[in-house]
Structure formats: C-alpha cells, structure tokens
Amino acid sequence: MGDSAIIRKSGQRYVDVATGKTIDACYPDEDGARRGCLAEKYELIRSEFFDIEVDVVTDAIQSTEDAYLRLHLLSARVMKPNSMRLDGIFEMLPAIAWTTAGPVFPQWVTKLRTLVASEFHHLIVLSVDKFPRMVDYVMPSGVRIGDADRVRFGAFLSEGTTVMHEGFVNFNAGTLGKAMVEGRVTPGVTVGEGSDVGAGSSIMGTLSGGGKRTNSIGNGSLLGANAGIGISLGDNCIVEAGLYVTAGTKVRLPDGSVDYARNLSGRDNVLFRRNSQTGVVEALPTSEHGWGGINDALHANNE
C-alpha cells in the first residue's frame, strides 16, 4: 500500500426511517445524478446527500458511508485490489434485503411488499446480503457480465473483461487486463492480462481459511475447468482441468525431485498436471506455443 490517499466525495445515502441507520451509499460520477425507489416513496427509507473525506490507505473504515466509498473506488477503477485498508468492512456493512423496490432492512420486506402492491408492483427480493451487485452502483466501461448477481460491488474489472454466467468476482478482487472469468475470483485475488479462469475453477483468497496470503494469476495463464489454486501463478502458466494445487501439494519437478507447490508460487512458464498413469502431480515447463490464449474478438470493446 502507498503512504496515503485522501479521497473527498459527495454521495447519496439511504437511511432507515425507523432506526436512523444508514442502509447504503452511492457516489454518482455525474453532477446532478440521483436515484429514487418505491421504498423511499412509501417512507420506509429516506434519501440524504452528504460529503465525506477519508484517507483510504491509512485510516480504518469508520462508517457504512466509508465502506461504500472504498467499494466504489474499486469498481470505478480508482483504486486497485489490495491497495486500501478494508479490515472491519463486514462490521460496517449491514445485511440488506435488495429488492426491486429498493434496499430495506429484512424486517421491512413484508410491509414493503404490501405497500407496493397498490401499484401492481410484484416485489422481488434479489438477495439478502451485506454486498449489493456492482452494476447497480458502478457500470465500468468495456466489460461483459453474463449474470450481474455474480459480481459484487467492490469488484475491479478492467476493460475487455468477460465474466460468463458461472463466473463470480468478489469485492477487492478482479482483473488487471482483458481476461475471461468463468470460475471464482475471491477477495484479494487478481487476474492478469490475457488469462482465463476456467469454468468451475476457484482461486483461494485472503478470506479462505482466514489466511493472509494474497494469491494472483499472471499474464497469459490458464486455470483449467474445475481446477483450483492455493498458490499464485506467474505468466504463461497452466493448471490442468480438475487439478487443485494447494500450498501443501507435493509436486514432482522435471529433474525427479519433489517439492511443495508453495515453493513454486508465482513462477512463470509452469504447467501443473496430474500424471494419468501414476497419479503424481507434476510441474513441467509450458510449451512455447502456450495454450492458445483468449479470443480477442470476444473481449473487444465494441460499444
């Protein structure tokens, strides 16, 4: 992290009328932009404008408004994953029922459903969670998202990224260049330019098992379908489909010696595979021809 980053922003927050507690906050990038919803119309929540100033690098999160600011900065590509203090964010984010009539505390869902029925609005509860969908707060340019429910606010998606329907990107995680995401990108994890996170695959993040290790995938690498890693991959690496490589996985090297996978973390040009005859996990040099790379036409920004 850097020494400091003082951010000053104007925002709009929703406040629960009954308790006076902040529900969420948004930070529109356009002057004069605002939002409204039926929950506000029926006075379950109220809207307020406010100003905030915080050092997002050195200061701990102080409020719900502060937490939403840091999530906004990530999804708006102002700050990269792992560049801000996010400790304590769960305590500052209330659990919210995200509905088609606006966000409310879960205990008000039945009342809200009854109130909006007079307008023939069939209330749908999209989720009950601490994090909303990213696209309801920030719409980054040049990305494709198959299912918006699977990209949380606070995800960092670079231009040219495609998140397919089964892909999932959590907060404080994302892509640092055009990439294909068909698996799970968990908190703290970054995926480099030209890499593919295969269908059903997963990358162990900073919240997995309470660990502090920050894993990543470099440029031009492939995490195969239903594979997983608990280590980092460097550039031009491949993990065979269905193989999960944890830090403690014992790996046979080209010279016949055996080492722990954690000692190969971050190395370039490594192919991890399971020998189909012996069942031994091997680490071999990748082919000079690579794995073919992602489809440039698929990831082109043709807005």
Tab-separated table of C-alpha atoms in Angstrom:
chain	number	residue	atom	x	y	z
A	1	MET	CA	0.000	0.000	0.000
A	2	GLY	CA	1.069	3.611	-0.542
A	3	ASP	CA	1.631	6.194	2.159
A	4	SER	CA	-1.797	7.838	1.920
A	5	ALA	CA	-4.714	8.540	-0.386
A	6	ILE	CA	-7.131	11.202	0.838
A	7	ILE	CA	-10.457	10.971	-1.002
A	8	ARG	CA	-13.143	13.663	-0.917
A	9	LYS	CA	-16.524	12.790	-2.417
A	10	SER	CA	-20.164	13.801	-2.355
A	11	GLY	CA	-22.651	10.976	-2.029
A	12	GLN	CA	-26.269	9.990	-1.568
A	13	ARG	CA	-27.262	7.600	1.187
A	14	TYR	CA	-30.419	5.722	2.054
A	15	VAL	CA	-31.361	5.813	5.759
A	16	ASP	CA	-33.831	3.525	7.528
A	17	VAL	CA	-36.581	5.828	8.793
A	18	ALA	CA	-37.443	3.731	11.856
A	19	THR	CA	-33.902	3.450	13.244
A	20	GLY	CA	-31.985	6.296	11.592
A	21	LYS	CA	-29.297	3.809	10.492
A	22	THR	CA	-27.576	4.138	7.127
A	23	ILE	CA	-28.519	1.390	4.702
A	24	ASP	CA	-26.134	2.135	1.833
A	25	ALA	CA	-24.398	4.960	-0.034
A	26	CYS	CA	-23.689	5.720	-3.670
A	27	TYR	CA	-21.271	8.149	-5.264
A	28	PRO	CA	-22.541	9.259	-8.693
A	29	ASP	CA	-19.827	10.323	-11.116
A	30	GLU	CA	-22.170	12.702	-12.959
A	31	ASP	CA	-23.179	16.055	-11.481
A	32	GLY	CA	-26.834	16.172	-10.518
A	33	ALA	CA	-27.336	12.412	-10.753
A	34	ARG	CA	-29.614	10.917	-8.117
A	35	ARG	CA	-31.703	7.832	-7.511
A	36	GLY	CA	-35.100	7.008	-6.094
A	37	CYS	CA	-37.192	3.945	-5.323
A	38	LEU	CA	-40.605	2.866	-4.071
A	39	ALA	CA	-39.268	2.160	-0.586
A	40	GLU	CA	-38.408	5.857	-0.404
A	41	LYS	CA	-41.806	6.868	-1.784
A	42	TYR	CA	-43.565	4.889	0.965
A	43	GLU	CA	-41.226	6.351	3.608
A	44	LEU	CA	-39.572	3.171	4.794
A	45	ILE	CA	-36.265	4.810	3.875
A	46	ARG	CA	-35.217	8.388	3.186
A	47	SER	CA	-32.577	9.828	0.908
A	48	GLU	CA	-29.855	12.220	2.069
A	49	PHE	CA	-26.896	13.895	0.386
A	50	PHE	CA	-23.609	14.115	2.273
A	51	ASP	CA	-19.885	14.772	1.921
A	52	ILE	CA	-17.063	12.532	3.072
A	53	GLU	CA	-13.296	12.852	3.385
A	54	VAL	CA	-11.113	9.893	4.349
A	55	ASP	CA	-7.617	8.524	3.850
A	56	VAL	CA	-8.477	5.127	2.405
A	57	VAL	CA	-4.918	3.808	2.725
A	58	THR	CA	-4.073	4.645	6.328
A	59	ASP	CA	-7.461	5.085	8.043
A	60	ALA	CA	-9.609	2.216	9.293
A	61	ILE	CA	-13.177	2.102	7.995
A	62	GLN	CA	-15.275	4.391	10.197
A	63	SER	CA	-18.822	4.105	8.848
A	64	THR	CA	-21.154	2.494	6.341
A	65	GLU	CA	-20.635	5.511	4.065
A	66	ASP	CA	-16.870	4.971	4.290
A	67	ALA	CA	-17.209	1.258	3.460
A	68	TYR	CA	-19.308	2.036	0.381
A	69	LEU	CA	-16.805	4.666	-0.714
A	70	ARG	CA	-13.989	2.115	-0.741
A	71	LEU	CA	-16.108	-0.386	-2.658
A	72	HIS	CA	-16.952	2.374	-5.151
A	73	LEU	CA	-13.284	3.256	-5.648
A	74	LEU	CA	-12.517	-0.369	-6.522
A	75	SER	CA	-15.347	-0.848	-9.007
A	76	ALA	CA	-14.733	2.594	-10.553
A	77	ARG	CA	-11.076	1.560	-11.137
A	78	VAL	CA	-9.761	4.410	-8.993
A	79	MET	CA	-8.011	2.069	-6.549
A	80	LYS	CA	-6.725	-1.432	-7.282
A	81	PRO	CA	-7.355	-4.522	-5.157
A	82	ASN	CA	-5.204	-4.725	-2.022
A	83	SER	CA	-4.357	-1.003	-2.192
A	84	MET	CA	-6.657	0.176	0.646
A	85	ARG	CA	-7.461	-0.752	4.216
A	86	LEU	CA	-10.568	-2.929	4.198
A	87	ASP	CA	-10.265	-4.500	7.625
A	88	GLY	CA	-13.511	-4.181	9.544
A	89	ILE	CA	-15.645	-3.800	6.418
A	90	PHE	CA	-18.079	-6.555	7.414
A	91	GLU	CA	-18.886	-4.823	10.684
A	92	MET	CA	-19.720	-1.594	8.817
A	93	LEU	CA	-21.951	-3.187	6.175
A	94	PRO	CA	-25.478	-4.044	7.406
A	95	ALA	CA	-27.322	-7.037	5.987
A	96	ILE	CA	-29.838	-5.665	3.482
A	97	ALA	CA	-32.774	-7.085	1.541
A	98	TRP	CA	-32.025	-5.939	-2.002
A	99	THR	CA	-35.440	-5.691	-3.664
A	100	THR	CA	-36.925	-4.392	-6.884
A	101	ALA	CA	-38.487	-1.577	-4.845
A	102	GLY	CA	-35.217	-0.536	-3.226
A	103	PRO	CA	-32.966	-1.675	-0.365
A	104	VAL	CA	-34.516	-2.155	3.080
A	105	PHE	CA	-33.692	-3.956	6.286
A	106	PRO	CA	-35.035	-7.535	6.055
A	107	GLN	CA	-37.737	-6.987	8.685
A	108	TRP	CA	-39.491	-4.498	6.369
A	109	VAL	CA	-39.849	-6.782	3.342
A	110	THR	CA	-43.404	-7.914	4.129
A	111	LYS	CA	-44.548	-4.352	4.779
A	112	LEU	CA	-42.880	-3.119	1.594
A	113	ARG	CA	-44.493	-5.893	-0.438
A	114	THR	CA	-47.927	-4.843	0.854
A	115	LEU	CA	-47.324	-1.136	0.204
A	116	VAL	CA	-46.155	-1.540	-3.408
A	117	ALA	CA	-48.993	-3.950	-4.237
A	118	SER	CA	-51.250	-0.921	-4.674
A	119	GLU	CA	-49.099	-0.014	-7.677
A	120	PHE	CA	-49.303	-3.585	-9.031
A	121	HIS	CA	-45.603	-3.986	-8.344
A	122	HIS	CA	-44.699	-7.621	-7.723
A	123	LEU	CA	-41.852	-7.326	-5.242
A	124	ILE	CA	-38.811	-9.498	-5.913
A	125	VAL	CA	-36.092	-9.931	-3.308
A	126	LEU	CA	-32.871	-10.311	-5.287
A	127	SER	CA	-30.734	-11.222	-2.282
A	128	VAL	CA	-30.217	-10.687	1.438
A	129	ASP	CA	-26.567	-9.786	1.817
A	130	LYS	CA	-24.071	-7.207	3.010
A	131	PHE	CA	-22.878	-6.524	-0.550
A	132	PRO	CA	-25.045	-5.351	-3.446
A	133	ARG	CA	-24.494	-6.071	-7.111
A	134	MET	CA	-21.728	-3.978	-8.648
A	135	VAL	CA	-23.714	-2.859	-11.683
A	136	ASP	CA	-26.376	-1.209	-9.508
A	137	TYR	CA	-23.725	1.240	-8.256
A	138	VAL	CA	-20.952	1.370	-10.869
A	139	MET	CA	-21.057	0.463	-14.562
A	140	PRO	CA	-17.440	0.093	-15.743
A	141	SER	CA	-16.818	0.561	-19.448
A	142	GLY	CA	-15.854	-2.220	-21.811
A	143	VAL	CA	-16.939	-5.246	-19.777
A	144	ARG	CA	-19.418	-8.072	-20.320
A	145	ILE	CA	-21.194	-9.736	-17.399
A	146	GLY	CA	-23.400	-12.748	-18.055
A	147	ASP	CA	-25.123	-12.678	-14.647
A	148	ALA	CA	-24.934	-9.412	-12.704
A	149	ASP	CA	-25.786	-11.185	-9.437
A	150	ARG	CA	-22.365	-12.839	-9.547
A	151	VAL	CA	-20.246	-9.682	-9.484
A	152	ARG	CA	-20.235	-7.994	-6.090
A	153	PHE	CA	-19.820	-4.286	-5.513
A	154	GLY	CA	-16.114	-3.731	-4.941
A	155	ALA	CA	-15.016	-5.960	-7.830
A	156	PHE	CA	-12.324	-4.447	-10.084
A	157	LEU	CA	-12.950	-5.326	-13.746
A	158	SER	CA	-10.534	-3.980	-16.345
A	159	GLU	CA	-11.604	-3.020	-19.836
A	160	GLY	CA	-12.058	-6.087	-22.027
A	161	THR	CA	-13.046	-8.426	-19.187
A	162	THR	CA	-15.767	-11.001	-19.783
A	163	VAL	CA	-17.471	-12.634	-16.798
A	164	MET	CA	-19.506	-15.569	-18.028
A	165	HIS	CA	-22.725	-16.732	-16.329
A	166	GLU	CA	-20.963	-19.127	-13.940
A	167	GLY	CA	-18.128	-16.717	-13.200
A	168	PHE	CA	-18.016	-14.933	-9.852
A	169	VAL	CA	-15.941	-11.921	-8.786
A	170	ASN	CA	-15.926	-10.857	-5.145
A	171	PHE	CA	-15.015	-7.484	-3.630
A	172	ASN	CA	-11.339	-6.432	-3.535
A	173	ALA	CA	-10.611	-8.799	-6.423
A	174	GLY	CA	-10.671	-8.743	-10.191
A	175	THR	CA	-8.812	-8.424	-13.448
A	176	LEU	CA	-5.842	-6.225	-14.308
A	177	GLY	CA	-6.331	-6.529	-18.071
A	178	LYS	CA	-8.686	-8.177	-20.538
A	179	ALA	CA	-9.474	-11.623	-19.206
A	180	MET	CA	-12.031	-14.414	-19.226
A	181	VAL	CA	-13.677	-15.281	-15.902
A	182	GLU	CA	-15.708	-18.495	-15.810
A	183	GLY	CA	-14.753	-19.513	-12.269
A	184	ARG	CA	-14.479	-17.912	-8.811
A	185	VAL	CA	-12.209	-14.934	-8.164
A	186	THR	CA	-12.173	-14.477	-4.389
A	187	PRO	CA	-11.145	-11.497	-2.202
A	188	GLY	CA	-7.581	-10.305	-2.655
A	189	VAL	CA	-7.085	-12.214	-5.924
A	190	THR	CA	-6.073	-10.522	-9.192
A	191	VAL	CA	-6.002	-11.976	-12.703
A	192	GLY	CA	-3.566	-10.633	-15.288
A	193	GLU	CA	-3.871	-9.609	-18.924
A	194	GLY	CA	-4.918	-12.370	-21.303
A	195	SER	CA	-5.605	-15.005	-18.634
A	196	ASP	CA	-8.546	-17.412	-18.412
A	197	VAL	CA	-10.164	-18.572	-15.164
A	198	GLY	CA	-11.854	-21.733	-16.418
A	199	ALA	CA	-15.407	-22.898	-15.787
A	200	GLY	CA	-15.960	-24.136	-12.239
A	201	SER	CA	-12.432	-23.242	-11.118
A	202	SER	CA	-11.528	-21.357	-7.943
A	203	ILE	CA	-8.679	-19.316	-6.522
A	204	MET	CA	-8.077	-19.314	-2.778
A	205	GLY	CA	-8.359	-15.743	-1.496
A	206	THR	CA	-7.489	-13.861	1.665
A	207	LEU	CA	-10.731	-14.902	3.381
A	208	SER	CA	-10.314	-18.612	2.651
A	209	GLY	CA	-9.499	-20.328	5.932
A	210	GLY	CA	-8.620	-16.981	7.475
A	211	GLY	CA	-5.321	-16.829	5.626
A	212	LYS	CA	-3.354	-13.700	4.790
A	213	ARG	CA	-1.681	-14.982	1.611
A	214	THR	CA	-2.521	-12.870	-1.445
A	215	ASN	CA	-2.722	-15.109	-4.497
A	216	SER	CA	-2.799	-13.975	-8.107
A	217	ILE	CA	-2.654	-15.167	-11.693
A	218	GLY	CA	-0.149	-13.516	-14.000
A	219	ASN	CA	-0.469	-12.694	-17.695
A	220	GLY	CA	-1.437	-15.220	-20.359
A	221	SER	CA	-2.175	-18.067	-17.937
A	222	LEU	CA	-4.917	-20.690	-17.861
A	223	LEU	CA	-6.633	-22.152	-14.805
A	224	GLY	CA	-8.395	-25.173	-16.275
A	225	ALA	CA	-12.050	-26.087	-15.829
A	226	ASN	CA	-12.872	-27.294	-12.293
A	227	ALA	CA	-9.278	-26.668	-11.232
A	228	GLY	CA	-8.118	-24.586	-8.289
A	229	ILE	CA	-5.064	-22.971	-6.759
A	230	GLY	CA	-3.958	-22.029	-3.271
A	231	ILE	CA	-0.775	-20.502	-4.701
A	232	SER	CA	-0.050	-17.803	-7.266
A	233	LEU	CA	0.565	-18.461	-10.940
A	234	GLY	CA	3.121	-16.441	-12.843
A	235	ASP	CA	2.955	-15.614	-16.560
A	236	ASN	CA	2.246	-18.262	-19.204
A	237	CYS	CA	1.214	-20.933	-16.688
A	238	ILE	CA	-1.355	-23.723	-16.964
A	239	VAL	CA	-3.178	-25.750	-14.331
A	240	GLU	CA	-4.710	-28.886	-15.807
A	241	ALA	CA	-8.506	-29.211	-15.699
A	242	GLY	CA	-9.736	-30.754	-12.449
A	243	LEU	CA	-6.451	-30.336	-10.553
A	244	TYR	CA	-6.413	-28.401	-7.268
A	245	VAL	CA	-2.926	-27.231	-6.301
A	246	THR	CA	-2.690	-26.095	-2.685
A	247	ALA	CA	0.377	-24.671	-0.982
A	248	GLY	CA	0.993	-28.079	0.603
A	249	THR	CA	0.646	-30.136	-2.583
A	250	LYS	CA	3.776	-32.178	-3.242
A	251	VAL	CA	4.911	-31.709	-6.832
A	252	ARG	CA	7.425	-33.702	-8.872
A	253	LEU	CA	9.843	-31.472	-10.802
A	254	PRO	CA	11.429	-32.231	-14.194
A	255	ASP	CA	14.661	-33.470	-12.527
A	256	GLY	CA	12.713	-36.029	-10.500
A	257	SER	CA	12.922	-34.171	-7.187
A	258	VAL	CA	9.814	-33.407	-5.132
A	259	ASP	CA	8.934	-30.014	-3.645
A	260	TYR	CA	5.949	-28.257	-2.107
A	261	ALA	CA	3.825	-26.232	-4.522
A	262	ARG	CA	4.203	-23.151	-2.324
A	263	ASN	CA	7.858	-23.012	-3.366
A	264	LEU	CA	6.741	-22.711	-6.997
A	265	SER	CA	4.232	-19.927	-6.265
A	266	GLY	CA	4.468	-17.076	-8.754
A	267	ARG	CA	6.916	-18.756	-11.136
A	268	ASP	CA	6.468	-18.217	-14.870
A	269	ASN	CA	6.072	-20.913	-17.546
A	270	VAL	CA	4.886	-23.767	-15.327
A	271	LEU	CA	2.417	-26.499	-16.299
A	272	PHE	CA	0.791	-28.237	-13.320
A	273	ARG	CA	-0.730	-31.598	-14.225
A	274	ARG	CA	-1.544	-34.958	-12.674
A	275	ASN	CA	0.169	-37.872	-14.381
A	276	SER	CA	-2.674	-40.025	-15.659
A	277	GLN	CA	-0.723	-43.260	-15.063
A	278	THR	CA	0.894	-42.655	-11.679
A	279	GLY	CA	-1.420	-40.015	-10.162
A	280	VAL	CA	1.606	-37.882	-9.234
A	281	VAL	CA	1.238	-34.100	-9.535
A	282	GLU	CA	3.940	-32.777	-11.844
A	283	ALA	CA	5.315	-29.320	-12.631
A	284	LEU	CA	6.678	-29.137	-16.154
A	285	PRO	CA	7.766	-26.298	-18.457
A	286	THR	CA	4.917	-24.964	-20.590
A	287	SER	CA	5.102	-25.359	-24.334
A	288	GLU	CA	6.492	-22.437	-26.293
A	289	HIS	CA	3.194	-22.451	-28.176
A	290	GLY	CA	1.228	-21.945	-24.948
A	291	TRP	CA	-2.452	-22.849	-24.675
A	292	GLY	CA	-3.812	-20.632	-27.436
A	293	GLY	CA	-4.844	-17.602	-25.391
A	294	ILE	CA	-8.194	-15.895	-25.031
A	295	ASN	CA	-10.317	-14.882	-28.014
A	296	ASP	CA	-9.504	-11.248	-28.857
A	297	ALA	CA	-12.786	-10.745	-30.726
A	298	LEU	CA	-14.759	-11.952	-27.710
A	299	HIS	CA	-13.105	-9.413	-25.405
A	300	ALA	CA	-13.024	-6.439	-27.769
A	301	ASN	CA	-14.821	-3.317	-26.552
A	302	ASN	CA	-17.260	-2.592	-29.380
A	303	GLU	CA	-19.671	-0.286	-27.573
